[in-house]
Coordinates of N, CA and C in Angstrom, one line a residue:
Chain A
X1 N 138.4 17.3 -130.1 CA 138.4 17.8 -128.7 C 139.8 18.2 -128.3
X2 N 139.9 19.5 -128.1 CA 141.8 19.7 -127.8 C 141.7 20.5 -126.4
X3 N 140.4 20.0 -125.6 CA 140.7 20.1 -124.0 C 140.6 21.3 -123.5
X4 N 140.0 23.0 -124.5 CA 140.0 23.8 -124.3 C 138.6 24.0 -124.7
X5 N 137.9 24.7 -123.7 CA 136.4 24.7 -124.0 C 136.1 25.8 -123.5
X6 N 135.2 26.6 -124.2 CA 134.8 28.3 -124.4 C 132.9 28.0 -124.5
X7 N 132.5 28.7 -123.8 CA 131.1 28.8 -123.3 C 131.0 30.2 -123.4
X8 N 129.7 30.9 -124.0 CA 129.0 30.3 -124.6 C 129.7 29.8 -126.3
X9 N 128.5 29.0 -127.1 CA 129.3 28.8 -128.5 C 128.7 30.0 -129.3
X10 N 127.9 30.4 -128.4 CA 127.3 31.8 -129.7 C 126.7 32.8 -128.7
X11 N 127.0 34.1 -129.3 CA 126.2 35.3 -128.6 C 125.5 35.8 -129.2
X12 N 124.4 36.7 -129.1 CA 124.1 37.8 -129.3 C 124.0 39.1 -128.5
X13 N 124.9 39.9 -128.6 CA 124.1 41.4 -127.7 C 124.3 42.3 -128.0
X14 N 123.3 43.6 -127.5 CA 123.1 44.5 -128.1 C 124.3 45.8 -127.3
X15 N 124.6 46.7 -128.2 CA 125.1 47.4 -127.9 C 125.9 47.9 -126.6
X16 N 124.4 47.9 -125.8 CA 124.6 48.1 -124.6 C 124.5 47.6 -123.3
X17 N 124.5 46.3 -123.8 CA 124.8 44.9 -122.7 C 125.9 44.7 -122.6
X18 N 125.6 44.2 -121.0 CA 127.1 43.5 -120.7 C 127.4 42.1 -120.3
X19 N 128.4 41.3 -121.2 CA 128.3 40.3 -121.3 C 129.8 39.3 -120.9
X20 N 129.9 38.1 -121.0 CA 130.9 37.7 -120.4 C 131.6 36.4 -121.3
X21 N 132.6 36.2 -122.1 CA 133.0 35.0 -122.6 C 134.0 34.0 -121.4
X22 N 133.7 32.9 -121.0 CA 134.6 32.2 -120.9 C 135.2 31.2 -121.4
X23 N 136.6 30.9 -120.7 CA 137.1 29.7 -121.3 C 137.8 28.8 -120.9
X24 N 137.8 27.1 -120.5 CA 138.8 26.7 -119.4 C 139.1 25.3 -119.8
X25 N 140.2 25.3 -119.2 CA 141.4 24.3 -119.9 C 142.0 23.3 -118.5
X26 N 141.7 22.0 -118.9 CA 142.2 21.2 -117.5 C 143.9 20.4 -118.4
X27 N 144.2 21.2 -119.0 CA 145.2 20.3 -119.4 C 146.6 21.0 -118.9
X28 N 146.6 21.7 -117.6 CA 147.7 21.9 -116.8 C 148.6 22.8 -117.4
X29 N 147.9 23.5 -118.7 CA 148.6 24.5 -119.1 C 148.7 25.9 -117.9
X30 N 150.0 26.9 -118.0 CA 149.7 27.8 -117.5 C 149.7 29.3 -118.4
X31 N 149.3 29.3 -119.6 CA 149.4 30.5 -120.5 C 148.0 30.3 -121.2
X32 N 147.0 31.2 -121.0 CA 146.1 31.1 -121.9 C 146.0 32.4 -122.7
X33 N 144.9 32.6 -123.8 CA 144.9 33.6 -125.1 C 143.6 34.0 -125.1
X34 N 143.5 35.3 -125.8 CA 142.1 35.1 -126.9 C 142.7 36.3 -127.9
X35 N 141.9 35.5 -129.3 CA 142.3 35.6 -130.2 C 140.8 36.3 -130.8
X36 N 141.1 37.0 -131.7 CA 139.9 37.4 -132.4 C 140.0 37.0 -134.0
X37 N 138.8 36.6 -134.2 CA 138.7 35.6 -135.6 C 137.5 36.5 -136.1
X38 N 138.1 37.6 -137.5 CA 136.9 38.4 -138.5 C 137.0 37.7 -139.8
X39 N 135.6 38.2 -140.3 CA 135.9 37.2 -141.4 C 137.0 37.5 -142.7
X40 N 137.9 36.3 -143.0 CA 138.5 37.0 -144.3 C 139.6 37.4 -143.4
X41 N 140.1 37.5 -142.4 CA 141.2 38.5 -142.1 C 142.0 37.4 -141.1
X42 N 143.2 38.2 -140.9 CA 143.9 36.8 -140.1 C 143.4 36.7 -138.6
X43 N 143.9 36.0 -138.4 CA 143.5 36.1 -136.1 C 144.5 37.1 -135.8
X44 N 143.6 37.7 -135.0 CA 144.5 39.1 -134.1 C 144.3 38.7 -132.7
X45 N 145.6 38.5 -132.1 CA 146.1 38.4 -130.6 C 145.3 39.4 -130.1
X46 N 145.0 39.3 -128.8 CA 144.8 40.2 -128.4 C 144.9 40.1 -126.6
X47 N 145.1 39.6 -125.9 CA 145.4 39.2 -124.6 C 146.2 37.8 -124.8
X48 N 147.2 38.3 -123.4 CA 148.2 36.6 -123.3 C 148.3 36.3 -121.6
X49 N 147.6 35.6 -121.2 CA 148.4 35.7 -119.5 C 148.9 34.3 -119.9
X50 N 150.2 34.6 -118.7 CA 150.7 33.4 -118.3 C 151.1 33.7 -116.9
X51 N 151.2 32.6 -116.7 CA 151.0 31.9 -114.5 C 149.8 33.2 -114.3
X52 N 149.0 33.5 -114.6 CA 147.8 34.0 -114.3 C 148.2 35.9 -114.6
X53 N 149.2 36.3 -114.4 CA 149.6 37.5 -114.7 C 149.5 38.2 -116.9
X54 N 148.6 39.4 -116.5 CA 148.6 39.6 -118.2 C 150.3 39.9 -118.9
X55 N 150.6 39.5 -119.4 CA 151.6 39.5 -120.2 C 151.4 40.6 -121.6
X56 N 150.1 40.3 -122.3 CA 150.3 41.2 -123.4 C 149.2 41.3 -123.6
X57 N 148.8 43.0 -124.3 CA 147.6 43.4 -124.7 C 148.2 44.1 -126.3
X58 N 147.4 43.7 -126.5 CA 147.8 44.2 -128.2 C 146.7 45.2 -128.9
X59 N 147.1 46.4 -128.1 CA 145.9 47.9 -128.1 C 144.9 47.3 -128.5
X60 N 144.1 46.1 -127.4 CA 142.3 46.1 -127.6 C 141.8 47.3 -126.4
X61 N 140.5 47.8 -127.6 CA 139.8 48.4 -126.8 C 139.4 48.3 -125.4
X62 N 139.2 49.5 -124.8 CA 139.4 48.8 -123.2 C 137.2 48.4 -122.9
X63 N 136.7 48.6 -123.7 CA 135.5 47.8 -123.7 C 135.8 46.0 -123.7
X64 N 136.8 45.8 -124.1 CA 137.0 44.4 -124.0 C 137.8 44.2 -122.7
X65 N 137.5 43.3 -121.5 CA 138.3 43.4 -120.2 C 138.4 42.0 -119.9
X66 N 139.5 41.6 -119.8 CA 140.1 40.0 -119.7 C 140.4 39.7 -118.4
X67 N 140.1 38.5 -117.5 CA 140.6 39.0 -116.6 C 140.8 36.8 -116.3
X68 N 141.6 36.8 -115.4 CA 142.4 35.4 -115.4 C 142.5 34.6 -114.0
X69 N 141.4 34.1 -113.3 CA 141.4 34.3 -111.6 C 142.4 33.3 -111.6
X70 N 142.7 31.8 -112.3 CA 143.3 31.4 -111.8 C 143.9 30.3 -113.4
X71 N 145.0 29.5 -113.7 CA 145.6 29.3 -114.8 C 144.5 28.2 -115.7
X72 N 143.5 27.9 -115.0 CA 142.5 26.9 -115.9 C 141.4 27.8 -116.4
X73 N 141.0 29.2 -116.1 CA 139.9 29.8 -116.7 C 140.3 31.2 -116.9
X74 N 140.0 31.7 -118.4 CA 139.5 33.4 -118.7 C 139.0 33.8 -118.8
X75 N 138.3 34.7 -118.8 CA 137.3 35.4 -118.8 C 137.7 36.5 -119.7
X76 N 136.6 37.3 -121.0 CA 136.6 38.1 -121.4 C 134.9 39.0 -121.5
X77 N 135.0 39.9 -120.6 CA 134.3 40.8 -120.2 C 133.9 41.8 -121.0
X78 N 132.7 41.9 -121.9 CA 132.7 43.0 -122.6 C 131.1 43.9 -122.5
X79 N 131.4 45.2 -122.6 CA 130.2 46.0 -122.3 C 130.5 47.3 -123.5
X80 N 129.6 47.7 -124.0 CA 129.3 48.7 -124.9 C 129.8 48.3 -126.1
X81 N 129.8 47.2 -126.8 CA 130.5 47.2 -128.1 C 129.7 47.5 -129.2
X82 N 130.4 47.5 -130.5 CA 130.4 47.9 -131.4 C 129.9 46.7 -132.3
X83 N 128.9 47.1 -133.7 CA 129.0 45.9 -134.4 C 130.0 45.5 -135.4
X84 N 130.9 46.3 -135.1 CA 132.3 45.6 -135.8 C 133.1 44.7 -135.3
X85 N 132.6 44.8 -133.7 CA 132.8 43.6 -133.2 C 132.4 42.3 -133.0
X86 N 132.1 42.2 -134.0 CA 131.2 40.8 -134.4 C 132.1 39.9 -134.8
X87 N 132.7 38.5 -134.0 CA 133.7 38.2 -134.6 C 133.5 36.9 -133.9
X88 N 134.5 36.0 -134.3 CA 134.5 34.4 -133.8 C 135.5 34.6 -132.4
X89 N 135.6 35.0 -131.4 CA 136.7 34.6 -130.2 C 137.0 33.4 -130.1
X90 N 138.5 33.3 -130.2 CA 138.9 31.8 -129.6 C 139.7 32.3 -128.4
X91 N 139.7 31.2 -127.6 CA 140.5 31.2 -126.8 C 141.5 30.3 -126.4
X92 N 142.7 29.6 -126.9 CA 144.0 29.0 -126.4 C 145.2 29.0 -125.5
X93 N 145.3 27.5 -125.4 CA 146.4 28.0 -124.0 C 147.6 26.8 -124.4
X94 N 148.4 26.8 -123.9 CA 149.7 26.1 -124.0 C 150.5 26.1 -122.6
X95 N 151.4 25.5 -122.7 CA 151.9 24.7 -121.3 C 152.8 26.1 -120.5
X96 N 153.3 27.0 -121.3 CA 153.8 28.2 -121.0 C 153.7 29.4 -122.1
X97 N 153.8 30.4 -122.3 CA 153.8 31.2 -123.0 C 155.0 31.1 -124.0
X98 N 155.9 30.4 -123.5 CA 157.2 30.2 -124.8 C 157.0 28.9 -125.4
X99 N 156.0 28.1 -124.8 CA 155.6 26.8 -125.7 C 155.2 27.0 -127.1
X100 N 155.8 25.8 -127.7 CA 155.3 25.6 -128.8 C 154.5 26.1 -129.8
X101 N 153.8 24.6 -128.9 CA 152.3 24.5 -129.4 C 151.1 24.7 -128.6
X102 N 150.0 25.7 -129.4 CA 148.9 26.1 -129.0 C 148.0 25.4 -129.1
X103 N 146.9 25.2 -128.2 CA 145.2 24.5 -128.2 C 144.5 25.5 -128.2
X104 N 143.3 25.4 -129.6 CA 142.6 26.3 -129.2 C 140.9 26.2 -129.1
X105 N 140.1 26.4 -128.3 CA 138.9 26.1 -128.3 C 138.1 26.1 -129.4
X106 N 136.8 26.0 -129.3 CA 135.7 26.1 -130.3 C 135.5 27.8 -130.6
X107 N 135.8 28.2 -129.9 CA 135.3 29.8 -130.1 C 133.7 30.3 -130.1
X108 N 133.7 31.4 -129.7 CA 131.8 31.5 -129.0 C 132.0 33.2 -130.5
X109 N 130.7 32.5 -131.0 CA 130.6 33.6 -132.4 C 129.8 34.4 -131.4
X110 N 130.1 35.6 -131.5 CA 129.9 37.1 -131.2 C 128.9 37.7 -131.6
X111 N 127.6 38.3 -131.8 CA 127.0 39.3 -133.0 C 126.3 40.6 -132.1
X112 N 127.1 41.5 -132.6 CA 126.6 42.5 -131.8 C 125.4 43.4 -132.8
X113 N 124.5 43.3 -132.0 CA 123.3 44.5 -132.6 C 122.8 45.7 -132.5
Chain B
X1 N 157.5 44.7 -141.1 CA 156.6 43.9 -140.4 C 156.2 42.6 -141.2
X2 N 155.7 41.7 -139.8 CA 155.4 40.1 -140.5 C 154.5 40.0 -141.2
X3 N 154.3 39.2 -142.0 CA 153.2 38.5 -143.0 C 153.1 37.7 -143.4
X4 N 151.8 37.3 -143.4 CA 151.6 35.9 -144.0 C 150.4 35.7 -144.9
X5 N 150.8 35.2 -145.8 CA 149.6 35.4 -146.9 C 149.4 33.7 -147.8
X6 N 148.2 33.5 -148.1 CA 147.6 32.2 -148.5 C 146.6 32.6 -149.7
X7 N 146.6 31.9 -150.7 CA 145.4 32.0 -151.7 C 144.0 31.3 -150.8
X8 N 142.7 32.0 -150.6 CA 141.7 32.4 -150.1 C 140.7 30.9 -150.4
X9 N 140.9 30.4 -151.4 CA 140.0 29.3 -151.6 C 140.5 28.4 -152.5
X10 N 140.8 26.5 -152.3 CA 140.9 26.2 -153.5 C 140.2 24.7 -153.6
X11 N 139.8 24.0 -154.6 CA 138.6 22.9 -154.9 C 139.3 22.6 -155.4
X12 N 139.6 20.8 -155.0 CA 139.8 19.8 -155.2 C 138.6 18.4 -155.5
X13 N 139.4 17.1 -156.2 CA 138.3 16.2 -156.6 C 138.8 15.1 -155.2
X14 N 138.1 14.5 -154.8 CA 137.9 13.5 -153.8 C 138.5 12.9 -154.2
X15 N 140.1 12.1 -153.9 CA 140.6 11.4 -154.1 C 142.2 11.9 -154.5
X16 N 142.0 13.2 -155.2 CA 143.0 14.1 -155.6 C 143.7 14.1 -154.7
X17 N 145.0 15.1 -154.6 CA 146.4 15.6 -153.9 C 145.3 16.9 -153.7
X18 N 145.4 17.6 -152.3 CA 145.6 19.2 -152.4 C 147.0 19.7 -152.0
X19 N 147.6 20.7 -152.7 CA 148.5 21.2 -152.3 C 148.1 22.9 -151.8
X20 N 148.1 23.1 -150.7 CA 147.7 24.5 -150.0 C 148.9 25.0 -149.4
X21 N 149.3 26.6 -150.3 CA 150.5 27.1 -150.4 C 150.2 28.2 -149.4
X22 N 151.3 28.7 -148.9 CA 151.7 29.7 -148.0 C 152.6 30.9 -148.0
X23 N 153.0 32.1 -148.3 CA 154.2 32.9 -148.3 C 154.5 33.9 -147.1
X24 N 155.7 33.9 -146.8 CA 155.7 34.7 -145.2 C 156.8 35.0 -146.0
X25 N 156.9 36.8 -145.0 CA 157.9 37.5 -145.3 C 159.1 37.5 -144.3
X26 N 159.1 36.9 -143.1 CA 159.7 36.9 -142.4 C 161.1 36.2 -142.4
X27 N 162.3 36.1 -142.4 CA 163.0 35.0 -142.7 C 163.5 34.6 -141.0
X28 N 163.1 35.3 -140.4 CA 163.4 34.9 -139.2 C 162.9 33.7 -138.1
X29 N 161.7 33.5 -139.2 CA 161.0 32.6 -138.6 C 161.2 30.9 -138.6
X30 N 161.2 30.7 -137.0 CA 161.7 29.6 -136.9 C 160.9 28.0 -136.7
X31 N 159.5 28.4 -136.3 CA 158.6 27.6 -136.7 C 157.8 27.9 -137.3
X32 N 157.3 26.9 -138.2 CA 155.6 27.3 -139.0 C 154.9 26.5 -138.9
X33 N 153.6 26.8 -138.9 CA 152.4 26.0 -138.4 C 151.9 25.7 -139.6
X34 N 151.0 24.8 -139.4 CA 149.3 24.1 -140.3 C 148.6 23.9 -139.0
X35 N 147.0 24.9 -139.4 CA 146.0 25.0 -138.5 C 144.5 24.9 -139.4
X36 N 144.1 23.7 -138.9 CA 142.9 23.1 -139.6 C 141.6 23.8 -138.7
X37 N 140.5 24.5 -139.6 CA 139.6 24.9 -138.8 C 138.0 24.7 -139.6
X38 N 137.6 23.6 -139.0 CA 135.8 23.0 -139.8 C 135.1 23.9 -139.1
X39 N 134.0 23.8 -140.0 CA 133.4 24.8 -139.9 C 132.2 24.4 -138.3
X40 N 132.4 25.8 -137.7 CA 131.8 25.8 -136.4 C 132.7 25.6 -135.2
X41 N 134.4 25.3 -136.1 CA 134.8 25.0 -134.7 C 136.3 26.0 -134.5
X42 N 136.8 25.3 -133.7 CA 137.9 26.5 -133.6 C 139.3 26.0 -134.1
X43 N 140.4 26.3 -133.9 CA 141.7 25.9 -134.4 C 142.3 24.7 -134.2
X44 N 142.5 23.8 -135.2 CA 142.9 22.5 -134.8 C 144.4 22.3 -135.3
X45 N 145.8 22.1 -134.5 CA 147.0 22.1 -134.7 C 147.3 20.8 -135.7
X46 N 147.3 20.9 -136.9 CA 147.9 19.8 -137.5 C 149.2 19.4 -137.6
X47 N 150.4 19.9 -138.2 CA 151.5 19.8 -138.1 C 152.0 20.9 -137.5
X48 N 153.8 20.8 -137.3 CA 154.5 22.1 -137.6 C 155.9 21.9 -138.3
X49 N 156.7 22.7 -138.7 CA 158.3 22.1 -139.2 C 159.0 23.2 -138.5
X50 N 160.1 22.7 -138.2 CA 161.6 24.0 -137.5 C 161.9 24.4 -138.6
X51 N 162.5 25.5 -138.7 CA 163.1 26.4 -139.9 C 164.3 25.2 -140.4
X52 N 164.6 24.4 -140.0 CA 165.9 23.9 -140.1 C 165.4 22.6 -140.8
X53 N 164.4 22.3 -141.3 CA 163.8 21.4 -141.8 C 163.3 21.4 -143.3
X54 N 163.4 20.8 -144.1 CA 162.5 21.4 -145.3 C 161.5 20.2 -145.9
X55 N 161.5 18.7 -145.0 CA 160.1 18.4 -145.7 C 159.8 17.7 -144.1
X56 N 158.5 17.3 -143.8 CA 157.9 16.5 -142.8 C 157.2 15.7 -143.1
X57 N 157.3 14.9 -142.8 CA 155.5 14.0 -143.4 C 155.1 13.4 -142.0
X58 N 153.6 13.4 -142.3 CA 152.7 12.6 -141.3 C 151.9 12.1 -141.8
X59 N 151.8 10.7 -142.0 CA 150.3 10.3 -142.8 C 150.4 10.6 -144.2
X60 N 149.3 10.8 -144.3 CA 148.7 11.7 -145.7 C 148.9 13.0 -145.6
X61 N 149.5 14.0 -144.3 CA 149.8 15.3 -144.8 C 152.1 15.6 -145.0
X62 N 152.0 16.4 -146.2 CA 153.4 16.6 -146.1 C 153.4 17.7 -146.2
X63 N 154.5 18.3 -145.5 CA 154.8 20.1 -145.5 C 156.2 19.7 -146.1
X64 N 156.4 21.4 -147.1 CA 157.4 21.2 -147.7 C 157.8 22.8 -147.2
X65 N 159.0 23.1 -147.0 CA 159.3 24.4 -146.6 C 160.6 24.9 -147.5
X66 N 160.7 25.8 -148.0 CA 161.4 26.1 -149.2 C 162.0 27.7 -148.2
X67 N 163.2 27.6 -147.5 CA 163.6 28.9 -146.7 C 163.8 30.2 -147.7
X68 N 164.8 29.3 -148.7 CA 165.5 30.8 -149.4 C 164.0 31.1 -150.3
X69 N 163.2 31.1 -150.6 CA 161.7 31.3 -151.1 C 160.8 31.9 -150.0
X70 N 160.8 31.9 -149.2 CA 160.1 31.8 -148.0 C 158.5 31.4 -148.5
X71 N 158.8 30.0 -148.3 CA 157.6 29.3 -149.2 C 157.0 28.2 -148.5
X72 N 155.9 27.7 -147.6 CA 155.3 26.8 -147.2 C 154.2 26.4 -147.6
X73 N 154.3 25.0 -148.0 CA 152.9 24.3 -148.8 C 152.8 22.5 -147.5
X74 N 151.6 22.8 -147.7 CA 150.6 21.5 -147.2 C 150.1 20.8 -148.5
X75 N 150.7 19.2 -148.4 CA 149.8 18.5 -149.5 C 149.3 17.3 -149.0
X76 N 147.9 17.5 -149.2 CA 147.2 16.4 -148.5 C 147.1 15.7 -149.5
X77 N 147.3 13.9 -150.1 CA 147.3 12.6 -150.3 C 145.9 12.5 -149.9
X78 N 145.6 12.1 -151.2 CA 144.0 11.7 -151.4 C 142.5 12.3 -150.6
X79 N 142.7 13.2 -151.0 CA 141.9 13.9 -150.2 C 140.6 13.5 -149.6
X80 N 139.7 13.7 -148.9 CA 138.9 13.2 -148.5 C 137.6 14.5 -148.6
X81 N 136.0 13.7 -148.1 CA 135.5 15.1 -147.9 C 135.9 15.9 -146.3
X82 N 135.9 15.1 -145.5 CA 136.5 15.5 -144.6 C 137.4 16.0 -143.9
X83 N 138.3 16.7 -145.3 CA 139.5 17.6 -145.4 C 139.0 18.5 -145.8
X84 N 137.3 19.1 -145.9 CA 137.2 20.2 -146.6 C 137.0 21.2 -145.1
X85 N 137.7 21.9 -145.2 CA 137.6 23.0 -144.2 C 138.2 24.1 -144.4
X86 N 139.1 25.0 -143.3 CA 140.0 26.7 -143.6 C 141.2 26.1 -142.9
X87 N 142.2 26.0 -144.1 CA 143.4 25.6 -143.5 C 144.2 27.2 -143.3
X88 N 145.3 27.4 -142.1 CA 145.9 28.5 -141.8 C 147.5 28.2 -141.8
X89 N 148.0 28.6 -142.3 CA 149.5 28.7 -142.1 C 149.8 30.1 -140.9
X90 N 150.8 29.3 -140.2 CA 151.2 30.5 -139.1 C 152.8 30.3 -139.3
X91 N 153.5 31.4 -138.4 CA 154.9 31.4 -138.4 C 154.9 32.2 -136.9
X92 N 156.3 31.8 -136.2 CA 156.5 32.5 -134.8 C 158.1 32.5 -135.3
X93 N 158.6 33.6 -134.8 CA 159.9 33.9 -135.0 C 161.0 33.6 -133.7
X94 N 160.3 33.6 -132.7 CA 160.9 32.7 -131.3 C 160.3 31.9 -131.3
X95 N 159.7 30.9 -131.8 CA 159.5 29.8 -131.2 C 158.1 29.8 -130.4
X96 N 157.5 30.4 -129.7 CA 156.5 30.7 -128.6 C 155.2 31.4 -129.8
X97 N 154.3 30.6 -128.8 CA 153.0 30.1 -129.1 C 152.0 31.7 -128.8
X98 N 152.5 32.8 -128.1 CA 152.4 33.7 -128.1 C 152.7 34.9 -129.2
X99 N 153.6 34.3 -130.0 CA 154.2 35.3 -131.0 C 153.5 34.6 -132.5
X100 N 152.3 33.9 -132.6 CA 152.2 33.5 -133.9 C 151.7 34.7 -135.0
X101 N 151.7 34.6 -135.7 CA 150.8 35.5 -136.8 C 150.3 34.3 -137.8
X102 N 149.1 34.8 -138.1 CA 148.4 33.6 -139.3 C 147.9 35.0 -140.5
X103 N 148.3 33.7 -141.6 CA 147.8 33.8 -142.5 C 146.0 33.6 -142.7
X104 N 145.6 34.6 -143.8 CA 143.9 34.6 -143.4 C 143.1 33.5 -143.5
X105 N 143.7 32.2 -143.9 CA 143.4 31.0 -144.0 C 142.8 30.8 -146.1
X106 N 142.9 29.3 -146.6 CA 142.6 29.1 -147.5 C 141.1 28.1 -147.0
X107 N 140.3 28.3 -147.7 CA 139.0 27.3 -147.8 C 139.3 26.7 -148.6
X108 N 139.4 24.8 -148.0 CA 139.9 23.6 -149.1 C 138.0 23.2 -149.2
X109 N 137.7 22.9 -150.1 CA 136.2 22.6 -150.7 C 137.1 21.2 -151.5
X110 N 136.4 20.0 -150.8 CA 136.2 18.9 -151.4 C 135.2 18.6 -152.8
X111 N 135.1 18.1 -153.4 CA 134.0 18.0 -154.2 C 133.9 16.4 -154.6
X112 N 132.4 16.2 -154.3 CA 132.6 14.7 -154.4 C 133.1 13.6 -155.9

């Protein structure tokens, strides 16, 4: 248990639903992540806030919409995807964005149909 | 551009050493990670070493970092089944938990 917990643990949706991952962290961090996990390939960053402001997007599709109301929960919003986006999401956070070391949740498996 | 690369799968006997190797191209990199991930779950931080370091031990795990090679290995002491999972090597070149890149991970398979 490393205090970072992502709901749901599994998806399914189709194409053209729209769906919502979250993820939330009481461990007083103020930087959280999500990371995309395909199989076989490395984790690709793909959003960073820290103190609740996005810091970095690392050209994801704008079907994927992140959004961060306050430094214990994020949210990743997605609608019209693809089945290549079928992928494990994690979500991690650490004490600041130039910290260390990262925690990262269970991750909610994805499967788009 | 950075990289990091791991051999993809390796089987060990229960009781064995695993040693699970790493290569990054980066020499700028100043921390490197070990990230343990069982199956169904998400990334679990096992160790790390500063560039300025070349062995660490914890327990039964030791990292050995070889700079002028740019060479990182995990050797787990007597392995367990419960070591069988996708180990990842990462590297960040500042330091920040924002800048990692991983390696595509190795699947360690225990075998009883």
């Amino acid at each position: 248990e490393t205090g970072v917990t992502q709901t749901p643990r599994h998806l399914v949706m189709g194409m053209t639903n729209k769906k919502s991952l979250k993820c939330e962290q009481h461990l007083g961090h103020n930087a959280m992540y999500w990371y995309k996990q395909s199989a076989k390939k490395p984790l690709e960053l793909m959003f960073v806030y820290n103190f609740k402001e996005q810091t970095e997007n690392n050209s994801v599709p704008s079907r994927f919409s992140p959004e961060c109301p306050n430094s214990s929960h994020l949210f990743l919003h997605l609608h019209t995807l693809q089945p290549e986006d079928s992928a494990l999401y994690l979500c991690a956070s650490s004490l600041d964005a130039d910290s260390t070391e990262a925690f990262f949740g269970q991750g909610t498996r994805l499967t788009v149909v | 551009g950075e990289d990091v690369e791991q051999s993809l799968f390796l089987s060990v006997r229960e009781g064995d050493s695993s040693v699970i190797n790493c290569t990054y191209t980066d020499s700028s990199s100043t921390y490197l990670y070990w990230y343990k991930q069982e199956p169904g779950a998400g990334l679990q931080l096992l160790t790390y070493i500063f560039s300025n370091m070349d062995m660490k031990q914890d327990q039964r795990l030791t990292v050995l970092l070889n700079k002028k090679d740019k060479h990182l290995s995990l050797r787990i002491a007597d392995t367990q089944t419960g070591d069988s999972a996708i180990y990842f090597c990462a590297e960040t070149i500042t330091g920040s938990a924002r800048q990692l890149t991983f390696g595509s991970g190795t699947q360690l398979t225990v075998l009883p």
